[in-house]
Tab-separated table of C-alpha atoms and ligand atoms in Angstrom:
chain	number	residue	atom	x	y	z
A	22	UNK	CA	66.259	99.780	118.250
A	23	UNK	CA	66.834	98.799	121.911
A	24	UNK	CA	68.064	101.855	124.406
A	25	UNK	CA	71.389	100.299	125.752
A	26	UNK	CA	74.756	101.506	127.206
A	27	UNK	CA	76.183	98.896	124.563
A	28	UNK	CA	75.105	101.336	121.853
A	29	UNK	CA	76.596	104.291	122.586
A	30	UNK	CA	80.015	102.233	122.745
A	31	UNK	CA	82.441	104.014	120.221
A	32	UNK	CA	84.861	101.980	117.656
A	33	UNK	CA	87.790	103.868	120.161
A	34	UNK	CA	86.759	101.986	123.117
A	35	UNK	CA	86.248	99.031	121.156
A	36	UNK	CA	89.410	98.909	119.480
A	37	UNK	CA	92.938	97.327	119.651
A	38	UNK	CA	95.263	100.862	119.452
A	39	UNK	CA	97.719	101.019	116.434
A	40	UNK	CA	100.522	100.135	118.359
A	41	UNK	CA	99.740	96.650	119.342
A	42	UNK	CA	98.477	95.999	115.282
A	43	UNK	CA	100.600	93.681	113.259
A	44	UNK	CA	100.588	95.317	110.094
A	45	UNK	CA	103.005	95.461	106.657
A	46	UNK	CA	104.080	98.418	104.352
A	47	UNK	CA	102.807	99.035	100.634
A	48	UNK	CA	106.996	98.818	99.098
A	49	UNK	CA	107.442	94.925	101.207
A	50	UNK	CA	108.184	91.938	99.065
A	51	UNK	CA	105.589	89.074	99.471
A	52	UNK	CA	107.545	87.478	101.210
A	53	UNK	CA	108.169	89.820	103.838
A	54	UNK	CA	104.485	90.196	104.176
A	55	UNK	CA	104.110	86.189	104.482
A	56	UNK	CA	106.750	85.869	107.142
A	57	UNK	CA	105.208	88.743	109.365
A	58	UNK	CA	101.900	86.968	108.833
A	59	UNK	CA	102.755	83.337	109.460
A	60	UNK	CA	104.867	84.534	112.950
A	61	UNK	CA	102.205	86.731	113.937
A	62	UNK	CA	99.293	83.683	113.361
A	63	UNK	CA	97.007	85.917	111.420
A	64	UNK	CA	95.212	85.552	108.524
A	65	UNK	CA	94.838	89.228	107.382
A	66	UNK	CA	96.274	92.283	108.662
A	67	UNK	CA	96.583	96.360	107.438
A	68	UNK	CA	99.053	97.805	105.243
A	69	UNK	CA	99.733	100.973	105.963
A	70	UNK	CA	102.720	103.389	103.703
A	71	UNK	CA	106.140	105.213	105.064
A	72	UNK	CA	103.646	108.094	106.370
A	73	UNK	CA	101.675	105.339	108.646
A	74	UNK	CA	98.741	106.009	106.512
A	75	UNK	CA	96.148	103.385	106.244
A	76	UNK	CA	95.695	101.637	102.711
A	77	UNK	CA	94.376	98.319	102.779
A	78	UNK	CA	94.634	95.040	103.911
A	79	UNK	CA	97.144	92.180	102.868
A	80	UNK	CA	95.949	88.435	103.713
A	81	UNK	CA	97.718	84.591	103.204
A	82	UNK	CA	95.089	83.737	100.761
A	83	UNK	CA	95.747	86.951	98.882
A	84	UNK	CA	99.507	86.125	98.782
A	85	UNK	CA	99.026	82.130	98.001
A	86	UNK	CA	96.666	83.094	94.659
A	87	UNK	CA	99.127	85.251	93.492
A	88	UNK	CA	102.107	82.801	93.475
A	89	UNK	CA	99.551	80.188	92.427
A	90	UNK	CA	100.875	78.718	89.081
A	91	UNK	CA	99.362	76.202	87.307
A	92	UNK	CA	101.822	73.051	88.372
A	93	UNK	CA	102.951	74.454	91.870
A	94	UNK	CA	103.175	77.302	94.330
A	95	UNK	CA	105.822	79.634	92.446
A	96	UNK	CA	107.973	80.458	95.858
A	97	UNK	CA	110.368	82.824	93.727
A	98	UNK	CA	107.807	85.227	92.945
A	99	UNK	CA	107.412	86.091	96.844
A	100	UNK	CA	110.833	87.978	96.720
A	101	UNK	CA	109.231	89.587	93.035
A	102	UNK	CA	106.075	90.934	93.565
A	103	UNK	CA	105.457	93.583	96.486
A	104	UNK	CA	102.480	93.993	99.019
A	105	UNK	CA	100.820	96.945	96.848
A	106	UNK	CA	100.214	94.449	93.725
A	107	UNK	CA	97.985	92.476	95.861
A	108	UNK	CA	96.633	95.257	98.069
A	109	UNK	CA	92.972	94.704	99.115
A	110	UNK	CA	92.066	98.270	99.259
A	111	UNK	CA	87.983	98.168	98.896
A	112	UNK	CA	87.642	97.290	102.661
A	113	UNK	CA	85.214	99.006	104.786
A	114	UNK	CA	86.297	101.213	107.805
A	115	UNK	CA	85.195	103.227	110.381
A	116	UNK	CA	85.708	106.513	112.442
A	117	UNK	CA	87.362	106.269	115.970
A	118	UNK	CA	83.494	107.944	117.041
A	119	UNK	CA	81.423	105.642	115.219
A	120	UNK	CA	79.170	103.627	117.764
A	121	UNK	CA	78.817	99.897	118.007
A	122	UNK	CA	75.921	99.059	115.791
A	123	UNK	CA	77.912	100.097	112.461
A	124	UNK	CA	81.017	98.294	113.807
A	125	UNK	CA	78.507	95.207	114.058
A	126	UNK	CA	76.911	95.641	110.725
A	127	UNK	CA	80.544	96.176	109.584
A	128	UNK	CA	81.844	92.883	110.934
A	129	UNK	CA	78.959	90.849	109.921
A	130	UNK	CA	81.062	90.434	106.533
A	131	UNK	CA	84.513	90.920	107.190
A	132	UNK	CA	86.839	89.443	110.669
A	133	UNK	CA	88.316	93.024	111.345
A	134	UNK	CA	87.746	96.494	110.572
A	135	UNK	CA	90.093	99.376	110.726
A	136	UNK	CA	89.425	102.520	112.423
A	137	UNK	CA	91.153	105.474	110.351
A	138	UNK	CA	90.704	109.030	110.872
A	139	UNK	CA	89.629	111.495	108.236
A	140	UNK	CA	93.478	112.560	107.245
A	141	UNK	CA	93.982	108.554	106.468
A	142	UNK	CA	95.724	108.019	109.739
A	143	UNK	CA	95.874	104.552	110.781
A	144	UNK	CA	94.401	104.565	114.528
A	145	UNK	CA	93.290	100.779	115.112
A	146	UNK	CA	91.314	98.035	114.315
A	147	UNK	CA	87.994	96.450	115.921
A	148	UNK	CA	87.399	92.711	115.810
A	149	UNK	CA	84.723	90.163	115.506
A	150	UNK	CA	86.042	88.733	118.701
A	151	UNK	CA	85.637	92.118	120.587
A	152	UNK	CA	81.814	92.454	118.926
A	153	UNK	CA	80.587	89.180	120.692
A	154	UNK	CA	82.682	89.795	123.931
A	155	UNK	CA	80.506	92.650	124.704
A	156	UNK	CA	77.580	91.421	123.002
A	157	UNK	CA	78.113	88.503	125.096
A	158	UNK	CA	78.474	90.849	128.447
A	159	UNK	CA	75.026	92.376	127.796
A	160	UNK	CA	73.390	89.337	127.363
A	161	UNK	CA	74.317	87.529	130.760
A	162	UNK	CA	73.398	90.782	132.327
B	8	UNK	CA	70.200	85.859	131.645
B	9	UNK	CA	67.676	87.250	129.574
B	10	UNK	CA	64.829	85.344	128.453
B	11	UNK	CA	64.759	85.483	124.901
B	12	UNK	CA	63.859	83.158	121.507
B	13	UNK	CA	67.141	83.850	120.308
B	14	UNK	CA	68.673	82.049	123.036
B	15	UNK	CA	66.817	78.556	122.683
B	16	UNK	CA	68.150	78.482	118.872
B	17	UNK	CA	70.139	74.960	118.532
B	18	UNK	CA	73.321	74.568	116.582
B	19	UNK	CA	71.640	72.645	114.340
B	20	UNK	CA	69.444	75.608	113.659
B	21	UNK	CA	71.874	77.714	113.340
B	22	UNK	CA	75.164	75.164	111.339
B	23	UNK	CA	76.069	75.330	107.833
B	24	UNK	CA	74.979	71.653	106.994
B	25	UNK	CA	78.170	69.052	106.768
B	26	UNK	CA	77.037	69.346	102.800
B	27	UNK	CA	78.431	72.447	102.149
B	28	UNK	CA	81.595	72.538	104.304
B	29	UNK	CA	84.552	72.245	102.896
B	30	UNK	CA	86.949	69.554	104.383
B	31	UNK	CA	89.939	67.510	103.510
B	32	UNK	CA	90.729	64.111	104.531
B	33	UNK	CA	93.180	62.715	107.584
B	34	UNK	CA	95.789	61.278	105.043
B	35	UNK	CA	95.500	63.804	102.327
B	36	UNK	CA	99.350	65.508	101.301
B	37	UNK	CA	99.876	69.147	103.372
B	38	UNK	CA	99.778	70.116	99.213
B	39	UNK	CA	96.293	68.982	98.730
B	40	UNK	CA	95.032	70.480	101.697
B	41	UNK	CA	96.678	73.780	100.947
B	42	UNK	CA	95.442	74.045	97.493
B	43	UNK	CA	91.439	73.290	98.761
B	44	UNK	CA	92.433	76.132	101.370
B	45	UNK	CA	93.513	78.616	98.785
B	46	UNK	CA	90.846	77.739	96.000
B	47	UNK	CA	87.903	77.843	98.554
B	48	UNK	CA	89.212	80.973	100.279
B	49	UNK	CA	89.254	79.934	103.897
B	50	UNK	CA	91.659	79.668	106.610
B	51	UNK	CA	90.773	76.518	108.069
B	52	UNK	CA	88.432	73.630	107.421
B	53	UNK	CA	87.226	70.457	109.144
B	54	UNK	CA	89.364	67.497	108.814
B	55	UNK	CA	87.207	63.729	108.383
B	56	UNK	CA	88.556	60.339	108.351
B	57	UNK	CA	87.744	57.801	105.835
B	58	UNK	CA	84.240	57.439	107.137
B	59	UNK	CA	83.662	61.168	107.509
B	60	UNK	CA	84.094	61.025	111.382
B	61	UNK	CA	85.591	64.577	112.969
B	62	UNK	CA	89.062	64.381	113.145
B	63	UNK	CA	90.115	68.198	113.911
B	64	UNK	CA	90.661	71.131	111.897
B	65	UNK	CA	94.091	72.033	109.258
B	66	UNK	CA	94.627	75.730	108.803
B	67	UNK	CA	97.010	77.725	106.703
B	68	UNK	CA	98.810	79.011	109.580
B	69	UNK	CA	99.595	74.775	110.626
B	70	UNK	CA	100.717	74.078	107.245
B	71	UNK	CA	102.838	77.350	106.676
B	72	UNK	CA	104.329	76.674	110.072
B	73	UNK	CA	105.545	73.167	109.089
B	74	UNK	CA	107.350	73.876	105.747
B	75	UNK	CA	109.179	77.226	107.279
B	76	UNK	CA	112.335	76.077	107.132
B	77	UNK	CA	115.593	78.339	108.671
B	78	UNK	CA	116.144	79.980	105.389
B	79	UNK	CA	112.792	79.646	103.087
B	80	UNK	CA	109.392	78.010	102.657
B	81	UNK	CA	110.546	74.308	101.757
B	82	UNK	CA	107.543	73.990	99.492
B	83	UNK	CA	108.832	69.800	98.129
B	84	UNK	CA	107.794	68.880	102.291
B	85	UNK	CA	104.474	69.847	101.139
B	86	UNK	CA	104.277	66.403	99.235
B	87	UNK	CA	106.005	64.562	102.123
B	88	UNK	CA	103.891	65.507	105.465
B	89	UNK	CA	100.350	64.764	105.508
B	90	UNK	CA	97.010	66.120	107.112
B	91	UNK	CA	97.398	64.082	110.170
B	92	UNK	CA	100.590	65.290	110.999
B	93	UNK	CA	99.572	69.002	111.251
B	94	UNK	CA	96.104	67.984	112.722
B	95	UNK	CA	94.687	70.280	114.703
B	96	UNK	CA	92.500	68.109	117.833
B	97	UNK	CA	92.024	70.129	120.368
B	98	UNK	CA	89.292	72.285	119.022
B	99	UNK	CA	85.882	72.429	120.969
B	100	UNK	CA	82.818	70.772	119.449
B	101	UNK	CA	79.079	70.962	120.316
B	102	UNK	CA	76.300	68.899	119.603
B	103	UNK	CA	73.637	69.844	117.315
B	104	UNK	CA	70.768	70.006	120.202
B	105	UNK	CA	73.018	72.684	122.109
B	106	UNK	CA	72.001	75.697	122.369
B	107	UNK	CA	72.728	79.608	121.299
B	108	UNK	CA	74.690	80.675	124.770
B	109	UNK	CA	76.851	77.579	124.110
B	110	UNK	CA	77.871	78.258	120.502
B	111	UNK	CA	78.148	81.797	121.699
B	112	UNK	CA	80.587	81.348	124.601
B	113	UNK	CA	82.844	79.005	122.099
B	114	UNK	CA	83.321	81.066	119.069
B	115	UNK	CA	84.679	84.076	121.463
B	116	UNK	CA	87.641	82.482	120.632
B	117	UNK	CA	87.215	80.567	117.850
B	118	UNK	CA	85.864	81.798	114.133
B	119	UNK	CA	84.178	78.258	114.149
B	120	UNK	CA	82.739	75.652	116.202
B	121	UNK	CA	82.247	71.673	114.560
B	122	UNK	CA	78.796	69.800	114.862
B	123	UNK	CA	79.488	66.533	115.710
B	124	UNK	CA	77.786	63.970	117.228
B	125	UNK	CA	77.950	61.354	119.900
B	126	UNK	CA	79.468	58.997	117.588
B	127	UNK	CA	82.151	61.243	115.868
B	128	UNK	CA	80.061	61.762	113.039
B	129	UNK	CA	80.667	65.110	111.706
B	130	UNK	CA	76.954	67.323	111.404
B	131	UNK	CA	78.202	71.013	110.070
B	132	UNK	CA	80.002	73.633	111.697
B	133	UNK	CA	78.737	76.875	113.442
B	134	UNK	CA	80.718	80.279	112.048
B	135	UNK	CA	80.834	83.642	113.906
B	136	UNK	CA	79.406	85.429	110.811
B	137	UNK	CA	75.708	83.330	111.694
B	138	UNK	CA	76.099	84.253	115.855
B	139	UNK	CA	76.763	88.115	114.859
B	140	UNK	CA	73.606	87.878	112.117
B	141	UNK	CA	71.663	86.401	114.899
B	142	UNK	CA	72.578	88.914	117.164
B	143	UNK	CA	72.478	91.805	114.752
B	144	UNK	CA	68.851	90.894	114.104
B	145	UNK	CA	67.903	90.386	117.915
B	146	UNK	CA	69.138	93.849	118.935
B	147	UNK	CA	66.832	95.821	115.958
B	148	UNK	CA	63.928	94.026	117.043
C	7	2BA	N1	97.730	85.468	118.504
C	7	2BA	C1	96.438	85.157	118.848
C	7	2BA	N2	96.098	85.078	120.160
C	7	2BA	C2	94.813	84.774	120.510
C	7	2BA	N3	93.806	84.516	119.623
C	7	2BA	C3	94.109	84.579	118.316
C	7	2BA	C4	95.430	84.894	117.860
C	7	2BA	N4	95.422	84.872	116.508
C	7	2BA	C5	94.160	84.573	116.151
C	7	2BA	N5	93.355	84.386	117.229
C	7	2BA	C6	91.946	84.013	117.241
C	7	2BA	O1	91.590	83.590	115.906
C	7	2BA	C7	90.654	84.535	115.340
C	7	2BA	C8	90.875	84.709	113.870
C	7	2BA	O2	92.158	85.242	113.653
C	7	2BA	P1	92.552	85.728	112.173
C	7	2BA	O3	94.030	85.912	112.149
C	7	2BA	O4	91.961	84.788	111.171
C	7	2BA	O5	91.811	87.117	111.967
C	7	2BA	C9	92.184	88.239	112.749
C	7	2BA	C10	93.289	89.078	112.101
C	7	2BA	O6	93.123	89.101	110.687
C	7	2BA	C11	92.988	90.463	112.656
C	7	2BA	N6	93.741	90.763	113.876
C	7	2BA	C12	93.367	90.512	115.153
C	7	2BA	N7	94.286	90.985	116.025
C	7	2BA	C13	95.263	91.565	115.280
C	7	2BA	C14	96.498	92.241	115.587
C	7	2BA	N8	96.915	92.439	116.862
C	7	2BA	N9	97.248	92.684	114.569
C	7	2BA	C15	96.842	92.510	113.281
C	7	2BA	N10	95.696	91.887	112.916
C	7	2BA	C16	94.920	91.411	113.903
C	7	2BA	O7	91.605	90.484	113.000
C	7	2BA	C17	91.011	89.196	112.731
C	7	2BA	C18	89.949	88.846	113.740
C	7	2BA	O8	90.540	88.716	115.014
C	7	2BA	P2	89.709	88.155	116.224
C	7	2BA	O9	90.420	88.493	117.495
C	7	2BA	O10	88.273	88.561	116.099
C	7	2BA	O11	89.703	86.563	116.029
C	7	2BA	C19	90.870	85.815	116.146
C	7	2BA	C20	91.107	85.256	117.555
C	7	2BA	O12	89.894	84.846	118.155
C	8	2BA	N1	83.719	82.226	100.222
C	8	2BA	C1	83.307	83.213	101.068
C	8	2BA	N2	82.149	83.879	100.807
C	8	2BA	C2	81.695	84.862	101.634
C	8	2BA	N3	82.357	85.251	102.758
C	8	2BA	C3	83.505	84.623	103.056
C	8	2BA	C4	84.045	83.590	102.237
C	8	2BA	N4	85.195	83.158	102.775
C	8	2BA	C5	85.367	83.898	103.886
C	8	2BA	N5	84.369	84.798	104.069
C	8	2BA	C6	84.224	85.782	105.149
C	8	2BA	O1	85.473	85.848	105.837
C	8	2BA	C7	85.290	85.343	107.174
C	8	2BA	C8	86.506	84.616	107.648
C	8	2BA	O2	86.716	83.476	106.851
C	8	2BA	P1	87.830	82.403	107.276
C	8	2BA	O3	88.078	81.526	106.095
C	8	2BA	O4	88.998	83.128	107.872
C	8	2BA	O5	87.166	81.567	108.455
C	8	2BA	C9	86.055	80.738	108.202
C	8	2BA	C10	86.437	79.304	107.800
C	8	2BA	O6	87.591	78.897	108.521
C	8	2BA	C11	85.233	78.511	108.306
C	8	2BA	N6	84.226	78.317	107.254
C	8	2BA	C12	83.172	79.118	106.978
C	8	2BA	N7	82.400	78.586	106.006
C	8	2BA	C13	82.976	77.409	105.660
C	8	2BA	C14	82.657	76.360	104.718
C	8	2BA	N8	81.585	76.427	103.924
C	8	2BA	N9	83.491	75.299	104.644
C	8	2BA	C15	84.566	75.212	105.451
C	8	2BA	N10	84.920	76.145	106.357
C	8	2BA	C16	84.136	77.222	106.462
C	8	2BA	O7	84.620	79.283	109.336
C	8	2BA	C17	85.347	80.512	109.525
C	8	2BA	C18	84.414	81.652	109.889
C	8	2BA	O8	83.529	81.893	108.828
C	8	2BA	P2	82.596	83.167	108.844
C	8	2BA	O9	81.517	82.952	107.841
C	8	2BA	O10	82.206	83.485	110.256
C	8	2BA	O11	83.535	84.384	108.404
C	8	2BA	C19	84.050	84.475	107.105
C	8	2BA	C20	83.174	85.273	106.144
C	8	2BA	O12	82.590	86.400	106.802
């Protein structure tokens, strides 16, 4: 593997800080969760609980199946069925001190990671788009 | 800039072929296109006229957007508006001889980048996931 600055880049210098991440809590209706997500523009985003601790990720397509029925999309349900019934929990994250090459093998897979400390503390989230800005940097250098 | 194999990859090398893209059609109901979204999985797809020329892309987002009425999603407009109406057009293209740098610099902001030829015909697109792989594999060498 190739010696460079880019390497030693951690997932905290890399990331968007909590503050400025959209995100939903486990107890929301659906329909909550789709409103914050269609305003916002994005796809998927976390879900964190009343403590601010990080437990998965909540998405449009995740929301659509589940009101999917089999003559329409069953808008009622939205106000039924919360966020933690369609929790995507199996998602991989990362360590604000992780370096860049397991956030890149990390996003190879998945748009976004989150970066979550070892008490479950939500701290951020690195993106694809950040990945190829730098990687783009280093290669016009 | 570096002189490297990597960077003399075309998009054609590097495309999912026009084959295996999913896509809807210009005059296709918003509830069509929305159901191909939500059974494939993905955000957005290509959009192709009648004789599969690029037309732009239709996203979740775009078709949520439209039916969000003051009070709810007004789910019967998703019979009444069509594809072209919530067309996407102004989404950057290459050609299939240009090469990695140029894919590279496009899908900073975008997750994909069309194919498409001189004539409007539509070729595949090119997805961040292939320009991280690329990348991924270029830095362990
Ligand atoms: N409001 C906006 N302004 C400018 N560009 C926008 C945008 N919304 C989306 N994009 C562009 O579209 C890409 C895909 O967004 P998506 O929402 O599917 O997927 C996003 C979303 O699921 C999540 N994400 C990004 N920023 C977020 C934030 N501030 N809060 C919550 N989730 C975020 O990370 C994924 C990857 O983001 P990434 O930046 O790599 O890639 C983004 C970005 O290039
Ligand atoms: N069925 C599936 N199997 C495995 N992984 C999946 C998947 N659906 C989504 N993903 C993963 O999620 C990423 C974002 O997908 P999204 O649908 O938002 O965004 C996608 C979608 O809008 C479009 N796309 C990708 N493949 C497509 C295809 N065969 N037909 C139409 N559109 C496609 O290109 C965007 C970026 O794709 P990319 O591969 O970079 O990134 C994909 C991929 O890493």
């Amino acid at each position: 593997i190739k010696d460079l600055p880019l390497l030693q880049m951690t997932a905290e210098s890399l990331m968007v800080s909590s503050e400025k991440v959209a995100h939903v809590q486990l107890n929301n209706p659906l329909e909550h969760a789709l409103l914050i997500l269609v305003t916002s523009g994005y796809s998927a985003i976390p879900v964190l609980d009343t403590r601010y601790k990080f437990k998965g990720i909540i998405g449009k397509n995740a929301i659509l199946n589940e009101i999917l029925g089999l003559e329409r999309f069953e808008m009622e349900r939205l106000s039924e069925v919360t966020v933690e019934d369609v929790l995507m929990r199996d998602i991989p994250s990362v360590n604000k001190s992780d370096h860049f090459l397991t956030c890149l093998k990390n996003v190879l897979d998945h748009p976004f990671l989150c970066v979550v400390d070892q008490e479950g503390n939500f701290d951020g989230i690195v993106t694809r788009r950040e990945i190829l800005k730098q990687l783009n940097k280093y290669i016009h250098v």
